[in-house]
C-alpha cells in the first residue's frame, strides 16, 4: 500500500546506520513503488557538502549494501529525491535552510540517527525554529538510555517538544517479518493459543546467537555488554510477543499495553539463574576486541526468567544470546509437556511436542510430532518434524523478505506506532534489567570464558541441566 508524500530528514545522514540501513531501505521501498517520487529525503549532518555530493555518497552506500548496479535506472530516478543540509546540532547553523526545504502539506518525519546525547539539542532546535509541528514525527534509535534513570531523562527531554504519539522508538527486531509472524501464528490460528500456557508448556527457549564478534565496535560494546545491547531490547520484545495476552485489536496501544504487562510481571533474576560469558581464542578474543584487557563485560548471557502471572506461573523462559558462537541463528522453541499417560507399551516415556519458530536464517516453523514408525514390528513411535520454510511456502515473496528498516520507516510515514516501543515499555524494561546489571557490577565475579566458535560457556549448560532440561543445539 503506497504511503503519502513525505519529507524525511535524516540527522546523522553520513553515519553508518544511514549508509547500511536507512538509505538502502528507502531505495528498496522506492523501487517497489511504495512512495511517490515527489517525496524528499534530506540528509543532515556536520559535514559541509552539497546535494550532489550527498547523492553520490548515498549511491555508493546503496550499491554497496544492496548489490545494485551504479547505472541502475531506478537508482537514477531515486537520487534526485535526495538533498542535503549541513547542520550544527549544537549551534544555529543550517536550521533556517532546513526549514526552507520542508514542504507544507507533506508528512514530516525526522530520523535521529545520532548519539542520544544529541537528541535534546536537535529536538529543541526543531521546535525552536518552528520546523517541527504537532503532527511531525521523530524516529529514535537504540541505545535508548543505559539504565532506568537515563531512559527517563531521555523520555523527559523528548516530551518537552513532542507528544508520545509523535515519537517512534525503533527496535529493529520488531520490523523483522518473522518476528511479526509470531503474532500471526499465535492470534490467527486456533491451534496454538489453547495450549499456550503453563498447563501445557514445559518451558520456552529464546536464542539469538551470532557469529560476529565486537571487533571494530569494542568501544561502544564494552560499555554495554549483551544485557544492554540485546536483552533489554530485542530479546525482551521477543519474550513479550511470545508471552503476552491476546490484544483486543492489532492496534498500537492495545499491543503495547499487553507487552508492558508482561515486562511488569517479570520476576527479578536470581544471581544463580544467570551466566555471563566472554569469548576467547587466538585471533578472536573479546579482551583484544574490546581494547580493555581487564574488561568484565559479557559478550554472552544466558538466564532463566520467570513471569508471575496466571498464564505462565511455573513455566520458565530460558534466554541466551552471544557473540562469536558456532552459528548465526535466532529462534524460539516452545517445549510442550509430555502426554500424561502413554497407551503404547513399548514407547517408554512419551516425548513432548516442540514448536520451533526460526526467526533467522532459514525462516520457518518446525513442529515435532510423534507418529508410528512404519513396519510390522509392533507399535513403535518416532518423533518427526512437520517442517515449513517460509520461503518455500510463500514462493518468491517469502524469499524476498523486506529488511526490518524498510517496514519500520514506512510505518513512520503511515503514522502507525504498533511496531515501535512506547516510553513506558522502555522504562519498564530498564527497571527489570537495572538490578541484574547492578548486582554484577557490585560483584567481583569474572565472566566465564568460552571458545570462539563454540556454543557458549559450559556453565550455561548447567543452568538447564539442573532443571533436567537441555538447550537446543546452536547450528
Ligand atoms: C544490534 C546490536 O542492535 O543488533 C548488535 O547492537 C547485534 O550487537 C544486532 O549484532 C543484531 O541484529 P540482527 O538483525 O543482525 O540480528
Short mmCIF file of C-alpha atoms and ligand atoms in Angstrom, two decimals:
data_model
loop_
_atom_site.label_atom_id
_atom_site.label_comp_id
_atom_site.label_asym_id
_atom_site.label_seq_id
_atom_site.Cartn_x
_atom_site.Cartn_y
_atom_site.Cartn_z
CA UNK A 1 0.00 0.00 0.00
CA UNK A 2 1.63 3.27 -1.07
CA UNK A 3 2.28 5.87 1.61
CA UNK A 4 1.62 9.59 1.42
CA UNK A 5 4.04 12.14 0.06
CA UNK A 6 6.69 12.90 2.72
CA UNK A 7 9.76 14.91 3.69
CA UNK A 8 12.11 12.74 5.73
CA UNK A 9 15.09 14.40 7.39
CA UNK A 10 17.91 12.06 8.44
CA UNK A 11 20.13 13.56 11.14
CA UNK A 12 23.42 11.67 11.05
CA UNK A 13 22.98 11.03 7.31
CA UNK A 14 26.71 10.46 6.76
CA UNK A 15 26.85 7.80 9.50
CA UNK A 16 26.99 4.05 9.43
CA UNK A 17 23.29 3.34 10.08
CA UNK A 18 22.19 5.72 7.31
CA UNK A 19 24.60 4.05 4.88
CA UNK A 20 23.88 0.48 5.86
CA UNK A 21 20.16 0.50 6.57
CA UNK A 22 18.21 3.74 6.15
CA UNK A 23 19.23 4.79 2.62
CA UNK A 24 19.26 1.25 1.17
CA UNK A 25 15.89 0.60 2.82
CA UNK A 26 14.38 3.75 1.34
CA UNK A 27 15.75 2.87 -2.08
CA UNK A 28 14.18 -0.60 -1.98
CA UNK A 29 10.80 0.84 -1.00
CA UNK A 30 11.07 3.40 -3.79
CA UNK A 31 11.90 0.64 -6.26
CA UNK A 32 8.85 -1.28 -5.03
CA UNK A 33 6.73 1.78 -5.86
CA UNK A 34 5.77 2.35 -2.26
CA UNK A 35 6.17 6.09 -2.16
CA UNK A 36 5.62 8.94 -4.57
CA UNK A 37 8.57 10.41 -6.48
CA UNK A 38 7.58 13.81 -5.12
CA UNK A 39 8.84 12.75 -1.66
CA UNK A 40 12.06 14.28 -0.34
CA UNK A 41 14.82 12.73 1.74
CA UNK A 42 17.05 15.34 3.30
CA UNK A 43 20.38 14.31 4.77
CA UNK A 44 21.60 16.47 7.65
CA UNK A 45 24.99 16.21 9.31
CA UNK A 46 28.00 18.29 10.23
CA UNK A 47 29.99 17.67 7.04
CA UNK A 48 29.84 20.60 4.60
CA UNK A 49 28.71 19.26 1.25
CA UNK A 50 26.05 19.95 -1.38
CA UNK A 51 23.12 17.89 -2.63
CA UNK A 52 25.17 16.34 -5.45
CA UNK A 53 27.92 15.17 -3.11
CA UNK A 54 25.37 13.59 -0.78
CA UNK A 55 23.64 11.90 -3.70
CA UNK A 56 26.98 10.40 -4.75
CA UNK A 57 27.64 9.24 -1.18
CA UNK A 58 24.17 7.69 -0.95
CA UNK A 59 24.55 5.99 -4.35
CA UNK A 60 27.81 4.39 -3.21
CA UNK A 61 26.22 3.15 0.02
CA UNK A 62 23.15 1.78 -1.78
CA UNK A 63 25.29 -0.05 -4.35
CA UNK A 64 27.49 -1.48 -1.59
CA UNK A 65 24.70 -2.70 0.63
CA UNK A 66 22.06 -3.76 -1.87
CA UNK A 67 24.24 -5.02 -4.70
CA UNK A 68 22.58 -2.52 -7.06
CA UNK A 69 24.47 -1.55 -10.19
CA UNK A 70 25.62 2.06 -10.22
CA UNK A 71 23.90 2.56 -13.59
CA UNK A 72 20.59 1.11 -12.34
CA UNK A 73 17.64 3.02 -13.82
CA UNK A 74 15.67 3.07 -10.53
CA UNK A 75 18.71 4.42 -8.72
CA UNK A 76 18.95 7.23 -11.26
CA UNK A 77 15.31 8.11 -10.53
CA UNK A 78 15.77 7.82 -6.76
CA UNK A 79 18.84 10.04 -6.33
CA UNK A 80 17.18 13.36 -7.27
CA UNK A 81 14.85 12.85 -4.26
CA UNK A 82 17.86 13.33 -2.00
CA UNK A 83 19.01 16.68 -0.69
CA UNK A 84 21.48 17.73 1.97
CA UNK A 85 21.79 20.43 4.60
CA UNK A 86 24.94 20.91 6.68
CA UNK A 87 23.73 21.37 10.21
CA UNK A 88 25.24 22.06 13.58
CA UNK A 89 23.19 20.13 16.14
CA UNK A 90 24.53 22.24 18.99
CA UNK A 91 24.59 25.57 17.17
CA UNK A 92 22.33 27.60 14.92
CA UNK A 93 23.94 26.91 11.53
CA UNK A 94 21.77 25.25 8.88
CA UNK A 95 18.40 25.27 10.65
CA UNK A 96 16.81 28.04 8.59
CA UNK A 97 18.00 26.30 5.44
CA UNK A 98 16.39 23.08 6.63
CA UNK A 99 13.15 24.90 7.38
CA UNK A 100 13.04 26.35 3.88
CA UNK A 101 13.31 22.85 2.41
CA UNK A 102 10.28 21.42 4.24
CA UNK A 103 7.16 21.40 2.09
CA UNK A 104 3.84 22.26 3.64
CA UNK A 105 1.28 19.51 3.19
CA UNK A 106 3.78 16.62 3.14
CA UNK A 107 4.21 14.23 6.09
CA UNK A 108 7.24 15.43 8.07
CA UNK A 109 9.49 12.90 9.77
CA UNK A 110 12.85 13.46 11.48
CA UNK A 111 15.14 10.48 11.96
CA UNK A 112 17.60 10.96 14.84
CA UNK A 113 20.35 8.63 13.67
CA UNK A 114 22.81 10.26 16.07
CA UNK A 115 24.19 9.71 19.56
CA UNK A 116 21.44 10.02 22.21
CA UNK A 117 23.40 12.87 23.78
CA UNK A 118 22.26 14.99 20.81
CA UNK A 119 18.54 14.12 20.99
CA UNK A 120 17.80 17.07 23.26
CA UNK A 121 19.74 19.59 21.14
CA UNK A 122 18.06 18.51 17.93
CA UNK A 123 14.55 18.32 19.43
CA UNK A 124 14.96 21.79 20.91
CA UNK A 125 16.12 23.34 17.64
CA UNK A 126 13.45 21.63 15.56
CA UNK A 127 10.85 23.11 17.88
CA UNK A 128 12.61 26.46 18.42
CA UNK A 129 12.99 27.19 14.70
CA UNK A 130 9.39 26.20 14.06
CA UNK A 131 10.49 23.31 11.82
CA UNK A 132 8.61 20.59 13.71
CA UNK A 133 4.94 20.95 14.45
CA UNK A 134 2.24 18.95 16.18
CA UNK A 135 1.92 16.30 13.54
CA UNK A 136 5.64 15.88 12.78
CA UNK A 137 7.18 12.55 13.74
CA UNK A 138 10.56 11.77 15.20
CA UNK A 139 12.37 8.46 14.99
CA UNK A 140 14.95 7.48 17.59
CA UNK A 141 17.32 4.54 17.74
CA UNK A 142 18.71 2.41 20.47
CA UNK A 143 20.50 2.66 22.80
CA UNK A 144 17.56 4.36 24.45
CA UNK A 145 19.38 5.04 27.70
CA UNK A 146 21.79 2.78 29.55
CA UNK A 147 19.65 2.41 32.68
CA UNK A 148 16.28 3.48 34.01
CA UNK A 149 17.44 6.93 35.09
CA UNK A 150 18.97 7.83 31.71
CA UNK A 151 15.99 6.41 29.80
CA UNK A 152 13.65 8.51 31.94
CA UNK A 153 15.78 11.57 31.29
CA UNK A 154 15.69 10.93 27.52
CA UNK A 155 11.93 10.44 27.58
CA UNK A 156 11.56 13.68 29.53
CA UNK A 157 13.78 15.56 27.08
CA UNK A 158 11.78 14.40 24.07
CA UNK A 159 8.50 15.01 25.87
CA UNK A 160 9.35 18.71 26.20
CA UNK A 161 8.83 19.13 22.47
CA UNK A 162 6.92 16.07 21.24
CA UNK A 163 3.88 14.07 22.32
CA UNK A 164 4.22 10.33 22.79
CA UNK A 165 2.22 9.71 19.60
CA UNK A 166 4.90 11.59 17.63
CA UNK A 167 7.82 9.52 18.97
CA UNK A 168 8.86 6.35 17.12
CA UNK A 169 11.43 4.37 19.17
CA UNK A 170 12.95 1.76 16.90
CA UNK A 171 13.73 -1.77 17.95
CA UNK A 172 14.63 -3.25 14.61
CA UNK A 173 13.67 -6.76 15.78
CA UNK A 174 10.03 -5.69 15.65
CA UNK A 175 10.45 -4.86 11.98
CA UNK A 176 11.63 -8.36 11.11
CA UNK A 177 8.98 -10.22 9.15
CA UNK A 178 9.37 -13.38 11.20
CA UNK A 179 9.04 -11.50 14.47
CA UNK A 180 5.75 -10.04 13.32
CA UNK A 181 4.82 -13.51 12.28
CA UNK A 182 4.87 -14.56 15.92
CA UNK A 183 1.70 -12.56 16.36
CA UNK A 184 0.13 -14.05 13.24
CA UNK A 185 0.94 -17.59 14.35
CA UNK A 186 -0.46 -17.03 17.82
CA UNK A 187 -3.51 -14.95 17.09
CA UNK A 188 -4.66 -16.01 13.63
CA UNK A 189 -4.70 -19.75 14.35
CA UNK A 190 -6.90 -21.57 16.76
CA UNK A 191 -4.43 -24.41 17.09
CA UNK A 192 -1.84 -22.96 19.42
CA UNK A 193 -3.49 -20.50 21.77
CA UNK A 194 -5.45 -23.03 23.89
CA UNK A 195 -2.14 -24.77 24.71
CA UNK A 196 -0.13 -21.58 25.14
CA UNK A 197 0.12 -21.56 28.92
CA UNK A 198 1.79 -23.15 31.93
CA UNK A 199 -0.58 -26.08 31.91
CA UNK A 200 0.76 -27.34 28.58
CA UNK A 201 4.08 -25.57 28.04
CA UNK A 202 7.02 -27.04 29.92
CA UNK A 203 9.43 -24.25 29.04
CA UNK A 204 10.42 -21.78 26.34
CA UNK A 205 13.91 -21.17 24.94
CA UNK A 206 14.76 -17.96 23.15
CA UNK A 207 18.13 -17.95 21.40
CA UNK A 208 19.80 -15.16 19.49
CA UNK A 209 23.23 -16.48 18.54
CA UNK A 210 25.68 -14.53 16.43
CA UNK A 211 28.96 -15.47 14.79
CA UNK A 212 30.29 -11.92 14.67
CA UNK A 213 32.44 -10.53 17.46
CA UNK A 214 32.77 -6.95 18.60
CA UNK A 215 35.99 -6.06 16.78
CA UNK A 216 35.63 -2.56 15.35
CA UNK A 217 32.89 -1.53 17.77
CA UNK A 218 34.56 -2.55 21.01
CA UNK A 219 34.49 0.92 22.49
CA UNK A 220 30.67 1.02 22.28
CA UNK A 221 30.10 -2.62 23.11
CA UNK A 222 32.40 -2.80 26.10
CA UNK A 223 30.33 -0.14 27.88
CA UNK A 224 27.20 -2.04 27.03
CA UNK A 225 27.51 -5.84 27.05
CA UNK A 226 24.97 -8.41 25.95
CA UNK A 227 22.34 -7.45 28.52
CA UNK A 228 22.14 -3.81 27.48
CA UNK A 229 22.84 -4.50 23.80
CA UNK A 230 20.42 -7.39 23.22
CA UNK A 231 18.40 -8.47 26.25
CA UNK A 232 16.87 -5.18 27.40
CA UNK A 233 15.50 -4.53 23.93
CA UNK A 234 15.47 -7.24 21.24
CA UNK A 235 15.11 -10.30 23.47
CA UNK A 236 12.63 -8.54 25.69
CA UNK A 237 10.47 -7.83 22.65
CA UNK A 238 10.58 -11.47 21.58
CA UNK A 239 9.70 -12.57 25.08
CA UNK A 240 6.76 -10.17 25.15
CA UNK A 241 5.35 -11.33 21.82
CA UNK A 242 5.50 -14.94 22.98
CA UNK A 243 4.15 -14.35 26.46
CA UNK A 244 1.59 -11.57 26.09
CA UNK A 245 -2.18 -11.94 26.30
CA UNK A 246 -4.07 -11.51 23.04
CA UNK A 247 -4.57 -7.78 22.45
CA UNK A 248 -8.18 -6.88 21.70
CA UNK A 249 -7.09 -5.49 18.34
CA UNK A 250 -3.91 -5.13 16.28
CA UNK A 251 -3.67 -1.54 17.34
CA UNK A 252 -0.62 0.33 18.69
CA UNK A 253 -1.74 0.84 22.25
CA UNK A 254 -3.61 -2.44 22.55
CA UNK A 255 -0.45 -4.35 21.57
CA UNK A 256 1.89 -2.22 23.66
CA UNK A 257 -0.35 -2.41 26.73
CA UNK A 258 -0.13 -6.20 26.62
CA UNK A 259 3.65 -6.17 26.18
CA UNK A 260 4.02 -3.80 29.10
CA UNK A 261 2.03 -6.15 31.35
CA UNK A 262 4.48 -8.96 30.58
CA UNK A 263 7.51 -6.80 31.41
CA UNK A 264 5.92 -5.72 34.66
CA UNK A 265 5.23 -9.34 35.58
CA UNK A 266 8.87 -10.42 35.17
CA UNK A 267 10.40 -11.61 38.42
CA UNK A 268 13.82 -10.37 39.45
CA UNK A 269 16.55 -12.70 38.17
CA UNK A 270 18.40 -14.50 40.98
CA UNK A 271 22.23 -14.40 40.71
CA UNK A 272 22.22 -18.21 40.40
CA UNK A 273 19.91 -18.03 37.37
CA UNK A 274 22.25 -16.11 35.10
CA UNK A 275 25.52 -16.97 33.39
CA UNK A 276 27.76 -14.48 31.67
CA UNK A 277 30.50 -15.35 29.24
CA UNK A 278 33.31 -13.79 27.26
CA UNK A 279 34.70 -15.28 24.05
CA UNK A 280 38.34 -16.17 23.91
CA UNK A 281 40.74 -17.68 21.44
CA UNK A 282 43.66 -16.89 19.29
CA UNK A 283 42.88 -14.11 16.83
CA UNK A 284 39.38 -13.83 18.21
CA UNK A 285 39.47 -12.70 21.76
CA UNK A 286 36.99 -10.43 23.48
CA UNK A 287 39.63 -8.71 25.59
CA UNK A 288 41.58 -7.72 22.48
CA UNK A 289 38.46 -6.69 20.55
CA UNK A 290 37.16 -4.65 23.47
CA UNK A 291 40.51 -2.91 23.88
CA UNK A 292 40.42 -3.37 27.67
CA UNK A 293 42.44 -6.36 28.87
CA UNK A 294 40.68 -6.26 32.24
CA UNK A 295 37.11 -5.95 30.94
CA UNK A 296 34.37 -7.90 32.76
CA UNK A 297 31.73 -7.04 30.16
CA UNK A 298 29.77 -10.05 28.92
CA UNK A 299 29.65 -11.00 25.24
CA UNK A 300 27.29 -13.85 26.16
CA UNK A 301 24.47 -14.18 28.62
CA UNK A 302 22.08 -16.98 29.46
CA UNK A 303 19.34 -16.62 32.04
CA UNK A 304 16.28 -18.24 33.45
CA UNK A 305 13.36 -15.86 33.54
CA UNK A 306 10.05 -16.29 35.34
CA UNK A 307 6.83 -14.49 34.62
CA UNK A 308 4.50 -14.06 37.56
CA UNK A 309 1.04 -14.23 36.12
CA UNK A 310 -1.75 -16.77 35.72
CA UNK A 311 -0.74 -17.85 32.27
CA UNK A 312 2.93 -18.54 32.95
CA UNK A 313 3.30 -19.38 36.61
CA UNK A 314 5.71 -22.32 36.74
CA UNK A 315 6.88 -22.18 33.10
CA UNK A 316 10.43 -20.85 32.85
CA UNK A 317 11.70 -18.91 29.86
CA UNK A 318 15.38 -19.51 29.15
CA UNK A 319 17.08 -16.71 27.22
CA UNK A 320 20.55 -16.76 25.71
CA UNK A 321 22.41 -14.53 23.33
CA UNK A 322 26.05 -14.14 22.47
CA UNK A 323 28.72 -13.15 20.02
CA UNK A 324 31.25 -15.45 18.34
CA UNK A 325 29.10 -18.51 18.71
CA UNK A 326 29.07 -21.57 16.46
CA UNK A 327 26.33 -20.35 14.14
CA UNK A 328 24.12 -17.37 13.44
CA UNK A 329 20.69 -18.42 14.48
CA UNK A 330 17.71 -16.80 16.17
CA UNK A 331 14.86 -18.99 17.22
CA UNK A 332 12.14 -19.54 19.74
CA UNK A 333 11.45 -23.06 20.90
CA UNK A 334 8.33 -23.94 22.84
CA UNK A 335 8.57 -27.31 24.50
CA UNK A 336 5.19 -28.69 25.48
CA UNK A 337 4.63 -31.07 28.33
CA UNK A 338 4.70 -34.78 27.62
CA UNK A 339 1.33 -36.55 27.38
CA UNK A 340 0.30 -37.52 30.90
CA UNK A 341 -0.03 -41.21 30.07
CA UNK A 342 1.11 -43.50 27.28
CA UNK A 343 -1.17 -46.20 25.90
CA UNK A 344 1.70 -47.73 23.92
CA UNK A 345 3.57 -50.47 25.74
CA UNK A 346 6.99 -50.08 24.24
CA UNK A 347 7.23 -46.35 23.92
CA UNK A 348 8.71 -45.62 27.32
CA UNK A 349 8.27 -42.02 28.34
CA UNK A 350 6.20 -40.25 25.69
CA UNK A 351 8.10 -37.46 24.03
CA UNK A 352 6.95 -33.89 24.21
CA UNK A 353 5.88 -31.88 21.22
CA UNK A 354 8.10 -28.97 20.37
CA UNK A 355 7.36 -25.95 18.24
CA UNK A 356 10.40 -24.13 16.91
CA UNK A 357 9.96 -20.80 15.20
CA UNK A 358 13.09 -19.91 13.25
CA UNK A 359 13.47 -16.15 13.04
CA UNK A 360 16.69 -16.07 11.03
CA UNK A 361 18.16 -17.51 8.91
CA UNK A 362 16.06 -20.26 7.17
CA UNK A 363 12.92 -18.55 8.43
CA UNK A 364 10.20 -21.05 9.16
CA UNK A 365 8.46 -23.29 11.66
CA UNK A 366 9.02 -26.80 12.80
CA UNK A 367 6.54 -28.76 14.89
CA UNK A 368 7.75 -32.05 16.26
CA UNK A 369 5.05 -34.71 16.46
CA UNK A 370 5.01 -38.38 17.35
CA UNK A 371 3.96 -40.92 14.73
CA UNK A 372 4.18 -44.65 14.31
CA UNK A 373 7.37 -45.99 12.86
CA UNK A 374 6.39 -47.95 9.75
CA UNK A 375 6.82 -51.71 9.91
CA UNK A 376 5.24 -54.85 11.29
CA UNK A 377 7.29 -54.83 14.49
CA UNK A 378 4.58 -53.53 16.77
CA UNK A 379 3.65 -50.03 17.79
CA UNK A 380 6.96 -48.21 17.81
CA UNK A 381 6.82 -44.47 17.98
CA UNK A 382 9.13 -41.97 16.42
CA UNK A 383 9.29 -38.19 16.65
CA UNK A 384 9.29 -36.44 13.26
CA UNK A 385 9.24 -32.79 12.16
CA UNK A 386 6.41 -31.02 10.40
CA UNK A 387 8.75 -28.53 8.84
CA UNK A 388 7.87 -25.41 6.92
CA UNK A 389 10.21 -22.93 5.32
CA UNK A 390 8.52 -19.58 4.73
CA UNK A 391 10.49 -19.10 1.52
CA UNK A 392 9.24 -22.40 0.11
CA UNK A 393 5.69 -21.99 1.36
CA UNK A 394 5.36 -18.46 0.04
CA UNK A 395 7.42 -18.77 -3.13
CA UNK A 396 9.30 -15.73 -4.37
CA UNK A 397 7.53 -13.41 -1.94
CA UNK A 398 8.77 -15.43 1.00
CA UNK A 399 12.33 -15.45 -0.25
CA UNK A 400 12.33 -11.71 -0.71
CA UNK A 401 11.62 -10.53 2.82
CA UNK A 402 11.98 -6.80 3.25
CA UNK A 403 14.59 -5.63 5.72
CA UNK A 404 13.27 -4.53 9.11
CA UNK A 405 14.11 -0.88 8.45
CA UNK A 406 12.10 -0.75 5.24
CA UNK A 407 8.97 -1.78 7.04
CA UNK A 408 9.58 0.47 10.04
CA UNK A 409 10.33 3.63 8.05
CA UNK A 410 7.18 3.16 6.00
CA UNK A 411 5.21 2.68 9.24
CA UNK A 412 6.53 6.04 10.47
CA UNK A 413 5.22 7.71 7.33
CA UNK A 414 1.89 5.90 7.74
CA UNK A 415 1.73 7.05 11.35
CA UNK A 416 1.46 3.51 12.71
CA UNK A 417 3.23 3.01 16.05
CA UNK A 418 2.34 -0.66 16.61
CA UNK A 419 5.89 -1.87 15.97
CA UNK A 420 7.59 0.88 17.99
CA UNK A 421 8.32 0.91 21.69
CA UNK A 422 6.36 3.19 23.91
CA UNK A 423 8.20 5.22 26.55
CA UNK A 424 6.74 3.31 29.50
CA UNK A 425 7.69 0.00 27.89
CA UNK A 426 11.34 1.03 27.56
CA UNK A 427 11.41 2.27 31.14
CA UNK A 428 9.82 -0.94 32.46
CA UNK A 429 12.43 -2.98 30.59
CA UNK A 430 15.23 -0.97 32.20
CA UNK A 431 13.58 -1.25 35.60
CA UNK A 432 13.88 -5.03 35.24
CA UNK A 433 17.45 -5.12 33.84
CA UNK A 434 18.94 -2.47 36.18
CA UNK A 435 19.14 -4.76 39.26
CA UNK A 436 20.64 -7.55 37.15
CA UNK A 437 23.33 -5.20 35.86
CA UNK A 438 23.94 -3.57 39.24
CA UNK A 439 24.31 -6.90 41.04
CA UNK A 440 27.00 -7.86 38.55
CA UNK A 441 28.80 -4.55 38.80
CA UNK A 442 28.84 -4.86 42.59
CA UNK A 443 30.13 -8.42 42.49
CA UNK A 444 33.75 -9.36 42.00
CA UNK A 445 32.92 -12.19 39.64
CA UNK A 446 34.52 -12.72 36.27
CA UNK A 447 32.61 -13.83 33.18
CA UNK A 448 33.03 -17.47 32.16
CA UNK A 449 35.39 -17.82 29.20
CA UNK A 450 34.11 -19.69 26.14
CA UNK A 451 35.90 -20.59 22.95
CA UNK A 452 35.10 -18.53 19.89
CA UNK A 453 33.05 -20.71 17.58
CA UNK A 454 31.60 -22.78 20.43
CA UNK A 455 28.06 -22.86 21.88
CA UNK A 456 28.95 -20.66 24.84
CA UNK A 457 30.26 -21.36 28.33
CA UNK A 458 29.73 -24.75 29.99
CA UNK A 459 28.15 -23.02 32.97
CA UNK A 460 25.18 -22.18 30.74
CA UNK A 461 24.60 -25.90 30.17
CA UNK A 462 24.35 -26.40 33.91
CA UNK A 463 21.66 -23.71 34.12
CA UNK A 464 19.46 -26.13 32.16
CA UNK A 465 20.75 -29.47 33.38
CA UNK A 466 19.90 -28.74 36.98
CA UNK A 467 16.28 -28.34 35.82
CA UNK A 468 16.50 -31.60 33.84
CA UNK A 469 16.31 -29.72 30.57
CA UNK A 470 18.79 -29.00 27.82
CA UNK A 471 19.49 -26.22 25.39
CA UNK A 472 18.78 -26.84 21.77
CA UNK A 473 21.92 -27.13 19.71
CA UNK A 474 23.19 -23.96 18.09
CA UNK A 475 23.77 -24.84 14.44
C1 LIG B 1 22.03 -4.65 17.30
C2 LIG B 1 23.15 -4.90 18.28
O1 LIG B 1 21.02 -3.92 17.90
O2 LIG B 1 21.53 -5.90 16.86
C3 LIG B 1 24.24 -5.74 17.66
O3 LIG B 1 23.71 -3.66 18.70
C4 LIG B 1 23.66 -7.01 17.07
O4 LIG B 1 25.25 -6.05 18.60
C5 LIG B 1 22.46 -6.71 16.18
O5 LIG B 1 24.68 -7.64 16.33
C6 LIG B 1 21.78 -7.99 15.74
O6 LIG B 1 20.83 -7.69 14.76
P1 LIG B 1 20.47 -8.72 13.60
O7 LIG B 1 19.39 -8.03 12.84
O8 LIG B 1 21.73 -8.94 12.82
O9 LIG B 1 20.02 -9.97 14.29
#
